Tab-separated table of C-alpha atoms (C1' of nucleotides) in Angstrom:
chain	number	residue	atom	x	y	z
C	1	MET	CA	-0.221	0.050	-0.324
C	2	THR	CA	2.567	2.454	1.041
C	3	GLY	CA	5.223	1.909	-1.456
C	4	PRO	CA	7.164	5.145	-1.715
C	5	ARG	CA	6.645	5.425	-5.838
C	6	GLY	CA	9.941	6.540	-6.278
C	7	GLY	CA	8.963	8.574	-9.482
C	8	MET	CA	8.948	12.743	-9.836
C	9	LEU	CA	5.548	13.149	-9.992
C	10	GLU	CA	5.233	12.478	-6.556
C	11	LEU	CA	7.181	15.495	-5.614
C	12	ALA	CA	5.631	17.719	-7.496
C	13	VAL	CA	2.517	17.098	-6.469
C	14	LEU	CA	3.258	17.284	-3.228
C	15	GLY	CA	5.505	20.473	-3.447
C	16	SER	CA	2.534	21.631	-5.775
C	17	LEU	CA	0.199	20.750	-3.235
C	18	HIS	CA	2.588	22.718	-0.344
C	19	GLU	CA	1.686	26.096	-2.191
C	20	THR	CA	-2.114	25.901	-1.824
C	21	PRO	CA	-4.740	23.424	-2.614
C	22	LEU	CA	-5.575	22.302	-5.981
C	23	HIS	CA	-7.621	19.705	-8.264
C	24	GLY	CA	-5.808	17.671	-10.416
C	25	TYR	CA	-6.851	19.411	-14.075
C	26	GLU	CA	-5.082	22.448	-12.372
C	27	LEU	CA	-2.577	21.101	-10.364
C	28	ARG	CA	-0.996	19.735	-14.307
C	29	LYS	CA	-1.062	22.954	-15.899
C	30	ARG	CA	0.451	24.310	-13.140
C	31	LEU	CA	3.230	21.802	-13.246
C	32	ASN	CA	3.718	21.743	-16.951
C	33	THR	CA	4.171	25.615	-16.356
C	34	LEU	CA	6.746	25.480	-13.583
C	35	LEU	CA	8.553	22.900	-15.258
C	36	GLY	CA	7.495	23.700	-18.870
C	37	MET	CA	11.255	24.040	-20.584
C	38	PHE	CA	12.017	20.686	-19.435
C	39	ARG	CA	9.844	18.075	-18.921
C	40	ALA	CA	5.440	17.168	-18.694
C	41	PHE	CA	3.324	15.641	-16.771
C	42	SER	CA	0.269	14.211	-18.694
C	43	TYR	CA	-3.654	13.117	-16.430
C	44	GLY	CA	-2.995	9.510	-17.427
C	45	SER	CA	-0.110	9.780	-14.697
C	46	LEU	CA	-1.532	12.484	-12.524
C	47	TYR	CA	-4.425	11.198	-11.892
C	48	PRO	CA	-3.544	7.465	-10.562
C	49	CYS	CA	-1.177	9.131	-8.335
C	50	LEU	CA	-3.400	11.477	-7.094
C	51	ARG	CA	-5.206	8.208	-6.107
C	52	ALA	CA	-2.316	6.357	-4.523
C	53	LEU	CA	-1.422	9.963	-2.305
C	54	LEU	CA	-5.019	9.867	-1.034
C	55	ASN	CA	-4.670	5.831	-0.424
C	56	ASP	CA	-1.341	6.915	1.639
C	57	GLY	CA	-3.071	9.795	3.580
C	58	LEU	CA	-0.547	12.132	1.834
C	59	ILE	CA	-2.921	14.568	1.055
C	60	THR	CA	-6.674	14.682	1.175
C	61	GLU	CA	-9.798	15.864	-0.203
C	62	GLU	CA	-10.619	19.237	0.995
C	63	GLU	CA	-14.382	20.316	2.376
C	64	PRO	CA	-15.929	22.353	0.093
C	65	PRO	CA	-16.947	26.028	0.399
C	66	ALA	CA	-20.262	25.827	2.552
C	67	ASP	CA	-22.209	27.624	0.082
C	68	THR	CA	-22.074	24.768	-2.706
C	69	VAL	CA	-25.415	23.480	-4.312
C	70	ILE	CA	-25.523	19.768	-2.550
C	71	GLY	CA	-25.376	16.855	-4.969
C	72	ARG	CA	-22.861	18.721	-6.767
C	73	ARG	CA	-19.274	17.544	-7.109
C	74	SER	CA	-16.768	18.389	-10.175
C	75	LYS	CA	-14.144	19.500	-9.003
C	76	ILE	CA	-11.755	17.426	-6.604
C	77	VAL	CA	-9.629	20.022	-4.343
C	78	TYR	CA	-6.636	18.200	-2.683
C	79	LYS	CA	-4.334	19.321	-0.009
C	80	LEU	CA	-1.453	17.991	1.836
C	81	THR	CA	-1.578	16.322	5.260
C	82	ALA	CA	0.272	16.208	8.031
C	83	GLU	CA	2.100	13.001	6.394
C	84	GLY	CA	2.167	14.672	3.200
C	85	LYS	CA	4.436	17.241	4.515
C	86	GLU	CA	6.562	14.934	6.121
C	87	ARG	CA	7.020	12.966	3.217
C	88	LEU	CA	7.334	16.261	1.074
C	89	HIS	CA	10.372	17.445	3.384
C	90	GLU	CA	11.766	13.982	3.772
C	91	LEU	CA	11.720	13.865	-0.260
C	92	LEU	CA	13.198	17.282	0.037
C	93	THR	CA	16.119	16.152	1.973
C	94	GLN	CA	17.497	14.084	0.220
C	95	SER	CA	20.486	14.371	-1.419
C	96	GLY	CA	22.383	11.986	-3.409
C	97	PRO	CA	22.427	10.528	-7.830
C	98	SER	CA	18.666	10.986	-7.393
C	99	SER	CA	18.657	14.678	-6.519
C	100	TRP	CA	20.766	15.949	-9.796
C	101	GLU	CA	20.198	13.893	-13.172
C	102	ASP	CA	18.687	15.609	-15.603
C	103	GLU	CA	15.194	14.895	-15.065
C	104	SER	CA	15.139	15.453	-11.129
C	105	PHE	CA	17.193	17.933	-10.633
C	106	GLY	CA	14.793	21.003	-12.196
C	107	ILE	CA	12.075	19.400	-9.765
C	108	ARG	CA	14.192	19.468	-7.081
C	109	PHE	CA	15.267	22.680	-7.948
C	110	ALA	CA	11.659	24.427	-8.230
C	111	PHE	CA	10.629	23.627	-5.129
C	112	PHE	CA	14.132	24.619	-3.736
C	113	ARG	CA	12.307	27.602	-1.339
C	114	HIS	CA	10.970	24.318	0.783
C	115	THR	CA	14.559	23.012	1.206
C	116	GLU	CA	16.805	23.702	3.666
C	117	ALA	CA	20.541	25.658	2.957
C	118	GLU	CA	22.433	22.457	3.532
C	119	VAL	CA	20.829	20.676	1.373
C	120	ARG	CA	20.761	23.143	-1.609
C	121	LEU	CA	24.220	23.521	-1.476
C	122	ARG	CA	25.007	19.438	-2.154
C	123	ILE	CA	22.722	19.243	-4.604
C	124	LEU	CA	24.143	22.105	-7.098
C	125	GLU	CA	27.410	20.626	-5.920
C	126	GLY	CA	25.942	17.266	-6.883
C	127	ARG	CA	24.424	18.406	-10.292
C	128	ARG	CA	27.732	20.111	-11.127
C	129	SER	CA	30.027	17.621	-10.390
C	130	ARG	CA	27.964	15.346	-12.572
C	131	LEU	CA	27.998	17.671	-15.306
C	132	GLU	CA	31.911	17.881	-15.380
C	133	GLU	CA	32.064	14.206	-15.166
C	134	ARG	CA	30.043	14.494	-18.333
C	135	LEU	CA	32.469	17.154	-19.697
C	136	ASP	CA	35.608	15.500	-19.046
C	137	SER	CA	34.576	11.957	-20.852
C	138	VAL	CA	32.928	13.413	-23.709
C	139	ARG	CA	35.998	16.185	-24.087
C	140	THR	CA	38.551	13.170	-23.728
C	141	ALA	CA	36.397	11.199	-26.364
C	142	LEU	CA	36.813	13.930	-28.431
C	143	ALA	CA	39.939	14.432	-28.547
C	144	ARG	CA	40.411	10.614	-29.080
C	145	THR	CA	38.050	10.319	-32.439
C	146	ARG	CA	38.155	14.152	-33.647
C	147	GLU	CA	39.571	13.153	-37.375
C	148	ARG	CA	37.258	10.540	-38.071
C	149	LEU	CA	33.741	12.526	-37.158
C	150	ASP	CA	31.674	14.050	-39.855
C	151	SER	CA	30.890	17.687	-39.489
C	152	TYR	CA	26.811	17.389	-38.108
C	153	THR	CA	28.234	14.697	-35.520
C	154	LEU	CA	31.469	17.602	-34.226
C	155	GLU	CA	28.257	20.158	-34.542
C	156	LEU	CA	26.070	17.964	-31.933
C	157	GLN	CA	29.320	17.738	-29.637
C	158	ARG	CA	30.492	21.011	-29.878
C	159	HIS	CA	27.134	22.525	-29.140
C	160	GLY	CA	26.319	19.872	-26.118
C	161	LEU	CA	29.617	20.783	-24.680
C	162	GLU	CA	28.893	24.156	-24.978
C	163	SER	CA	25.055	24.017	-23.197
C	164	VAL	CA	27.026	22.209	-20.642
C	165	GLU	CA	29.611	24.496	-19.872
C	166	ARG	CA	26.976	27.060	-19.909
C	167	GLU	CA	24.772	25.223	-17.011
C	168	VAL	CA	28.050	24.958	-15.306
C	169	ARG	CA	29.093	28.299	-14.973
C	170	TRP	CA	25.321	28.803	-14.159
C	171	LEU	CA	25.650	26.232	-10.991
C	172	ASN	CA	28.580	28.257	-10.149
C	173	GLU	CA	27.137	31.403	-9.968
C	174	LEU	CA	24.205	29.837	-7.736
C	175	ILE	CA	26.173	28.168	-5.585
C	176	ASP	CA	28.873	31.220	-4.831
C	177	SER	CA	25.289	32.913	-4.059
C	178	GLU	CA	24.359	30.483	-1.939
C	179	ARG	CA	27.464	30.192	0.121
C	180	ARG	CA	27.463	33.640	0.892
C	181	GLY	CA	23.466	33.784	1.609
C	182	THR	CA	24.185	30.826	4.194
C	183	THR	CA	23.744	32.163	7.435
C	184	ALA	CA	20.077	32.800	7.085
C	185	ARG	CA	18.476	29.854	8.406
C	186	GLU	CA	14.388	29.837	6.501
C	187	ASP	CA	11.786	27.589	6.482
C	188	PRO	CA	12.076	25.989	9.387
C	189	SER	CA	8.658	23.733	9.481
C	190	THR	CA	6.436	24.066	6.689
C	191	THR	CA	3.796	26.738	6.568
C	192	GLU	CA	4.296	30.521	6.219
C	193	ARG	CA	3.809	32.641	3.532
C	194	PRO	CA	6.464	32.650	1.435
C	195	HIS	CA	6.820	36.394	0.144
C	196	ALA	CA	3.382	37.727	0.067
C	197	VAL	CA	0.118	35.473	-0.712
C	198	GLN	CA	-3.478	37.648	-1.564
C	199	ASP	CA	-5.352	35.155	0.351
C	200	GLY	CA	-9.279	35.579	0.916
C	201	THR	CA	-9.909	35.435	-3.105
C	202	LYS	CA	-11.094	32.277	-4.122
C	203	ARG	CA	-7.619	30.980	-5.698
C	204	ALA	CA	-7.095	28.746	-7.478
C	205	ASP	CA	-9.839	29.131	-10.231
C	206	MET	CA	-8.470	32.118	-12.667
C	207	PRO	CA	-7.723	30.772	-15.969
C	208	GLU	CA	-4.765	29.606	-17.613
C	209	ALA	CA	-3.639	29.206	-21.205
C	210	ASP	CA	-2.122	25.905	-21.606
C	211	GLU	CA	-0.990	24.219	-24.863
K	1	MET	CA	7.191	-10.336	-34.995
K	2	THR	CA	8.321	-7.414	-36.934
K	3	GLY	CA	6.708	-4.827	-35.117
K	4	PRO	CA	8.407	-1.529	-35.700
K	5	ARG	CA	9.699	-1.078	-31.953
K	6	GLY	CA	9.075	2.533	-32.380
K	7	GLY	CA	11.883	3.867	-30.005
K	8	MET	CA	15.359	5.560	-30.536
K	9	LEU	CA	17.580	2.376	-29.490
K	10	GLU	CA	16.579	1.097	-32.920
K	11	LEU	CA	17.592	3.788	-35.013
K	12	ALA	CA	20.944	4.612	-32.470
K	13	VAL	CA	21.502	0.948	-33.505
K	14	LEU	CA	20.943	0.583	-37.116
K	15	GLY	CA	22.620	4.345	-37.544
K	16	SER	CA	26.012	3.210	-35.833
K	17	LEU	CA	26.168	-0.380	-37.595
K	18	HIS	CA	25.347	1.691	-40.710
K	19	GLU	CA	29.090	3.348	-40.200
K	20	THR	CA	30.812	-0.067	-39.391
K	21	PRO	CA	30.062	-3.451	-37.953
K	22	LEU	CA	30.410	-3.865	-34.289
K	23	HIS	CA	29.073	-6.096	-31.156
K	24	GLY	CA	27.093	-5.384	-28.526
K	25	TYR	CA	29.454	-3.988	-26.044
K	26	GLU	CA	31.582	-1.535	-28.190
K	27	LEU	CA	28.202	-0.179	-29.650
K	28	ARG	CA	27.266	0.504	-26.370
K	29	LYS	CA	30.061	2.902	-25.361
K	30	ARG	CA	29.907	4.595	-29.266
K	31	LEU	CA	26.816	5.144	-28.645
K	32	ASN	CA	27.215	6.706	-24.925
K	33	THR	CA	30.080	8.310	-26.310
K	34	LEU	CA	28.364	9.918	-29.635
K	35	LEU	CA	24.704	10.855	-27.702
K	36	GLY	CA	26.530	11.566	-24.219
K	37	MET	CA	25.368	14.892	-23.315
K	38	PHE	CA	21.667	13.688	-23.808
K	39	ARG	CA	21.065	10.110	-22.997
K	40	ALA	CA	22.776	6.468	-22.336
K	41	PHE	CA	21.861	3.129	-22.911
K	42	SER	CA	22.162	0.492	-20.879
K	43	TYR	CA	22.522	-3.153	-21.541
K	44	GLY	CA	19.682	-4.428	-20.321
K	45	SER	CA	17.991	-2.781	-23.103
K	46	LEU	CA	20.536	-2.869	-25.897
K	47	TYR	CA	21.120	-6.554	-26.044
K	48	PRO	CA	17.284	-7.356	-26.381
K	49	CYS	CA	17.223	-4.855	-29.133
K	50	LEU	CA	19.833	-6.526	-30.769
K	51	ARG	CA	18.012	-9.456	-30.996
K	52	ALA	CA	14.872	-8.648	-32.126
K	53	LEU	CA	16.535	-6.427	-34.785
K	54	LEU	CA	18.214	-9.513	-35.726
K	55	ASN	CA	15.113	-11.598	-35.492
K	56	ASP	CA	13.661	-9.009	-38.217
K	57	GLY	CA	16.449	-9.557	-40.601
K	58	LEU	CA	17.418	-6.406	-39.978
K	59	ILE	CA	21.060	-7.026	-39.070
K	60	THR	CA	23.082	-10.460	-38.967
K	61	GLU	CA	25.924	-11.813	-36.967
K	62	GLU	CA	28.647	-11.531	-38.966
K	63	GLU	CA	30.950	-14.324	-40.177
K	64	PRO	CA	33.632	-14.144	-37.809
K	65	PRO	CA	37.587	-13.988	-39.920
K	66	ALA	CA	38.945	-17.235	-41.127
K	67	ASP	CA	41.816	-17.215	-38.750
K	68	THR	CA	39.265	-17.960	-35.700
K	69	VAL	CA	40.102	-20.522	-33.497
K	70	ILE	CA	37.279	-23.304	-34.156
K	71	GLY	CA	34.866	-23.518	-31.250
K	72	ARG	CA	35.559	-20.017	-29.745
K	73	ARG	CA	33.094	-17.282	-29.939
K	74	SER	CA	33.369	-14.699	-27.852
K	75	LYS	CA	32.338	-11.553	-29.856
K	76	ILE	CA	29.413	-11.136	-31.849
K	77	VAL	CA	29.986	-8.720	-34.331
K	78	TYR	CA	26.445	-7.860	-36.089
K	79	LYS	CA	25.622	-6.122	-39.328
K	80	LEU	CA	23.456	-4.242	-41.064
K	81	THR	CA	21.529	-6.215	-43.911
K	82	ALA	CA	19.973	-4.684	-47.052
K	83	GLU	CA	16.755	-4.341	-44.862
K	84	GLY	CA	18.404	-3.258	-42.214
K	85	LYS	CA	19.635	0.123	-44.534
K	86	GLU	CA	15.906	0.256	-46.005
K	87	ARG	CA	14.745	0.228	-42.505
K	88	LEU	CA	16.971	2.945	-41.523
K	89	HIS	CA	16.675	5.012	-44.427
K	90	GLU	CA	12.908	5.090	-43.253
K	91	LEU	CA	13.325	5.886	-39.774
K	92	LEU	CA	15.277	8.420	-41.085
K	93	THR	CA	12.952	10.101	-43.503
K	94	GLN	CA	10.599	10.355	-41.184
K	95	SER	CA	9.848	13.996	-40.285
K	96	GLY	CA	7.257	15.129	-37.718
K	97	PRO	CA	7.227	15.186	-34.132
K	98	SER	CA	9.073	12.230	-33.221
K	99	SER	CA	11.812	13.831	-34.902
K	100	TRP	CA	12.171	17.040	-33.202
K	101	GLU	CA	11.051	16.131	-29.628
K	102	ASP	CA	14.001	16.502	-27.091
K	103	GLU	CA	14.484	12.808	-26.515
K	104	SER	CA	14.670	11.936	-30.208
K	105	PHE	CA	15.922	15.389	-31.953
K	106	GLY	CA	19.946	14.375	-30.768
K	107	ILE	CA	19.727	10.910	-32.461
K	108	ARG	CA	17.957	12.419	-35.678
K	109	PHE	CA	20.760	14.590	-36.173
K	110	ALA	CA	23.523	12.557	-34.657
K	111	PHE	CA	23.077	10.416	-38.105
K	112	PHE	CA	21.632	13.794	-39.949
K	113	ARG	CA	24.562	12.687	-42.392
K	114	HIS	CA	23.005	10.094	-44.088
K	115	THR	CA	19.730	12.247	-44.039
K	116	GLU	CA	18.578	13.506	-47.273
K	117	ALA	CA	18.519	17.621	-47.778
K	118	GLU	CA	14.868	18.302	-47.417
K	119	VAL	CA	14.368	15.890	-44.497
K	120	ARG	CA	16.926	17.671	-42.831
K	121	LEU	CA	15.702	21.289	-43.061
K	122	ARG	CA	12.293	20.139	-42.045
K	123	ILE	CA	13.316	18.326	-38.735
K	124	LEU	CA	15.729	21.430	-37.800
K	125	GLU	CA	12.335	23.567	-38.936
K	126	GLY	CA	10.516	21.402	-36.931
K	127	ARG	CA	12.502	21.537	-33.684
K	128	ARG	CA	12.537	25.532	-34.128
K	129	SER	CA	9.562	25.770	-33.842
K	130	ARG	CA	8.533	23.523	-31.420
K	131	LEU	CA	10.857	25.689	-29.261
K	132	GLU	CA	9.815	28.602	-29.994
K	133	GLU	CA	5.970	27.324	-29.085
K	134	ARG	CA	7.549	26.337	-25.889
K	135	LEU	CA	8.977	29.647	-25.651
K	136	ASP	CA	5.719	31.530	-26.201
K	137	SER	CA	3.988	29.789	-23.477
K	138	VAL	CA	6.364	30.043	-20.879
K	139	ARG	CA	6.729	33.463	-21.864
K	140	THR	CA	3.089	34.869	-21.018
K	141	ALA	CA	2.563	32.240	-18.264
K	142	LEU	CA	5.604	34.124	-16.547
K	143	ALA	CA	4.274	37.479	-17.717
K	144	ARG	CA	0.960	36.560	-15.835
K	145	THR	CA	2.535	35.054	-12.822
K	146	ARG	CA	5.774	37.015	-12.169
K	147	GLU	CA	5.265	38.451	-9.024
K	148	ARG	CA	4.052	35.480	-7.423
K	149	LEU	CA	7.294	33.718	-7.665
K	150	ASP	CA	9.759	32.708	-5.422
K	151	SER	CA	13.929	33.573	-6.679
K	152	TYR	CA	14.527	30.055	-7.368
K	153	THR	CA	11.360	29.305	-9.704
K	154	LEU	CA	11.576	32.864	-11.224
K	155	GLU	CA	15.987	31.928	-11.741
K	156	LEU	CA	14.411	28.320	-13.150
K	157	GLN	CA	12.252	30.415	-15.881
K	158	ARG	CA	14.790	32.733	-16.372
K	159	HIS	CA	18.013	29.808	-17.095
K	160	GLY	CA	15.474	27.488	-19.300
K	161	LEU	CA	13.848	30.410	-21.552
K	162	GLU	CA	17.900	31.152	-21.758
K	163	SER	CA	18.698	27.312	-22.760
K	164	VAL	CA	15.844	27.311	-25.253
K	165	GLU	CA	16.693	30.720	-26.871
K	166	ARG	CA	20.615	29.837	-26.881
K	167	GLU	CA	18.887	26.447	-29.209
K	168	VAL	CA	17.159	28.541	-31.230
K	169	ARG	CA	19.484	30.368	-32.251
K	170	TRP	CA	21.900	27.440	-32.869
K	171	LEU	CA	19.202	26.081	-34.840
K	172	ASN	CA	18.877	29.282	-36.634
K	173	GLU	CA	22.767	29.164	-38.192
K	174	LEU	CA	22.349	25.477	-39.020
K	175	ILE	CA	19.337	25.992	-41.013
K	176	ASP	CA	21.001	29.403	-42.631
K	177	SER	CA	23.767	26.869	-43.674
K	178	GLU	CA	21.692	23.863	-44.776
K	179	ARG	CA	19.723	26.519	-46.932
K	180	ARG	CA	23.006	27.678	-48.368
K	181	GLY	CA	24.197	24.910	-49.396
K	182	THR	CA	21.428	22.545	-50.259
K	183	THR	CA	21.051	23.016	-53.366
K	184	ALA	CA	23.543	20.112	-53.797
K	185	ARG	CA	22.498	16.636	-53.623
K	186	GLU	CA	24.334	14.237	-51.354
K	187	ASP	CA	23.593	11.014	-49.806
K	188	PRO	CA	21.858	9.365	-52.988
K	189	SER	CA	22.586	6.024	-50.922
K	190	THR	CA	24.360	5.496	-48.167
K	191	THR	CA	28.418	6.356	-47.855
K	192	GLU	CA	29.979	9.885	-48.897
K	193	ARG	CA	31.551	12.370	-47.008
K	194	PRO	CA	29.097	15.493	-46.053
K	195	HIS	CA	31.506	18.294	-45.679
K	196	ALA	CA	35.035	16.791	-45.808
K	197	VAL	CA	35.058	13.110	-43.944
K	198	GLN	CA	38.550	11.676	-43.941
K	199	ASP	CA	37.647	8.326	-43.958
K	200	GLY	CA	40.291	4.716	-44.839
K	201	THR	CA	41.484	4.392	-41.457
K	202	LYS	CA	41.069	1.124	-39.702
K	203	ARG	CA	38.158	2.431	-37.024
K	204	ALA	CA	35.593	-0.123	-34.683
K	205	ASP	CA	38.500	-1.398	-31.984
K	206	MET	CA	40.810	1.659	-30.674
K	207	PRO	CA	40.349	1.459	-27.355
K	208	GLU	CA	37.184	3.573	-25.558
K	209	ALA	CA	37.307	5.497	-22.031
K	210	ASP	CA	33.124	4.922	-20.556
K	211	GLU	CA	31.761	5.732	-17.440
J	1	DT	C1'	45.052	-16.694	-8.989
J	2	DT	C1'	43.394	-13.176	-8.556
J	3	DC	C1'	41.374	-8.585	-10.029
J	4	DG	C1'	39.467	-5.453	-13.271
J	5	DT	C1'	37.279	-4.640	-18.089
J	6	DC	C1'	35.320	-7.375	-21.115
J	7	DA	C1'	31.425	-9.553	-22.835
J	8	DT	C1'	26.283	-11.576	-22.996
J	9	DG	C1'	22.657	-12.141	-21.699
J	10	DT	C1'	17.811	-11.848	-18.482
J	11	DA	C1'	13.601	-11.124	-15.096
J	12	DA	C1'	11.389	-8.041	-12.688
J	13	DT	C1'	9.804	-3.567	-12.360
J	14	DG	C1'	9.320	1.284	-13.462
J	15	DG	C1'	7.554	4.989	-14.485
J	16	DG	C1'	5.821	7.003	-17.311
J	17	DT	C1'	2.300	7.778	-22.129
J	18	DT	C1'	-1.459	7.301	-25.353
J	19	DA	C1'	-5.824	6.412	-26.231
J	20	DC	C1'	-10.188	6.070	-24.926
J	21	DA	C1'	-14.500	7.325	-22.814
J	22	DT	C1'	-17.284	10.512	-19.793
J	23	DG	C1'	-19.444	14.254	-17.807
J	24	DA	C1'	-20.105	19.241	-16.970
J	25	DT	C1'	-19.823	23.905	-17.662
J	26	DT	C1'	-19.401	27.987	-19.965
J	27	DA	C1'	-19.844	31.216	-24.107
J	28	DC	C1'	-21.475	32.504	-28.263
H	1	DG	C1'	-28.157	24.135	-28.871
H	2	DT	C1'	-24.153	23.296	-29.515
H	3	DA	C1'	-19.214	24.004	-29.433
H	4	DA	C1'	-15.158	24.214	-26.999
H	5	DT	C1'	-12.804	23.563	-22.481
H	6	DC	C1'	-12.876	21.978	-18.322
H	7	DA	C1'	-12.626	17.822	-15.519
H	8	DT	C1'	-11.801	13.206	-14.050
H	9	DG	C1'	-10.912	8.852	-14.563
H	10	DT	C1'	-9.407	3.942	-16.621
H	11	DA	C1'	-6.350	0.324	-19.498
H	12	DA	C1'	-3.271	-1.667	-22.638
H	13	DC	C1'	1.069	-0.297	-23.729
H	14	DC	C1'	5.948	1.547	-24.100
H	15	DC	C1'	10.753	1.857	-23.706
H	16	DA	C1'	13.654	1.914	-21.143
H	17	DT	C1'	16.402	0.449	-16.040
H	18	DT	C1'	18.165	-2.187	-12.179
H	19	DA	C1'	19.498	-6.073	-10.453
H	20	DC	C1'	21.121	-9.778	-11.321
H	21	DA	C1'	23.864	-14.058	-13.360
H	22	DT	C1'	27.356	-15.796	-16.342
H	23	DG	C1'	31.819	-16.727	-18.126
H	24	DA	C1'	35.721	-15.368	-20.755
H	25	DC	C1'	40.399	-12.924	-20.771
H	26	DG	C1'	44.389	-10.162	-19.756
H	27	DA	C1'	47.933	-8.205	-16.743
H	28	DA	C1'	49.612	-8.116	-11.791
DNA sequence: TTCGTCATGTAATGGGTTACATGATTAC
DNA sequence: GTAATCATGTAACCCATTACATGACGAA
């Protein structure tokens, strides 16, 4: 029953619901704009995941507001339970390969504001050294075979190298700025306003564009 | 039996074997340095794929050289059959979404020298407009929600946008240079140099580093 | 003779997608 | 009243990975 379900979807869902309760359809749109450049999830995986999280008690259906027409149940709004918050924290605290691989790093980073400063630093450094490994191996391979490659392959390698080098520089900046700001403690537990939340409005219902 | 097996592995394998016959172990290393920046395949998927391709008659085991000790069979060297070449050409001729999505584009591009000029152009343009779509949707989403995003999310979006913009510029250059060189017909069948290829060395057996 | 790497494979599993099916709500 | 989009879900499949198992071969 309570299987870790180790994919990125779980993290993405828990992370999103930590910000604000949402129903599935809206949740997916949020996720796909949040991660727009990296990946996109489909309903076919989202809804089963929500069900599993519900089963495990990590999320619950939110009470509909009192003024709801009785027999009506079109949206199902989910919110995080205490266990869900715990689980999210646990996920966000893991550093290690699963945090800095291509598919997962973006998602981890997207929820960095709920991640402890030390962990952030370890993840950023892990990502960086992962990329540097890759650079090394590609560079040496390239040096050995340069003259036997056609121009397309070569161009692909060149562009790939540059992209990764760029990401490494980006990580360097991030790491520096983390190191400078590292004294500050933040997000001691879970529930605090992130920056400025205008609540009281019936959020989770403004129109959003999606593909 | 003869299922298309639509994954990228098939293309990657056929494409590699088109250059030179190889055995599985070496093939994987080649592939993973060729695509080093984008993805890596494991033996657990490679060997079953080779078997399937063998079943379908797209590849065959190459005769071991005559001086091989009789009972000995340690490497199994595969090479492309005529049907295999046909299939490869068919795969490389497909343009359409499957050619310009993230996972597939890199592989398609890696074998561009076996791809017809018009197809190359269509794929590059398809990739570009795919990325531009993504840019549009992320940019408008960003404009709507900018003030409600924390700094990490914002930074992630910014970096993602820049990366994609960079790739678009890269594609622009490639498309330009394709257009200029497009009058030249090339690869009427299979073997010729695209720009400047110095072949003639006995490749396919030098040592290679791998993770 | 033992260790590392080359070399080939299989079984179980995983984490998602596609395509489909179904209704409610909104805009025109 | 009808078309588009919102909203939820399921079943079948896909393409790969992980972990495991085995053995040959070369160098120390």
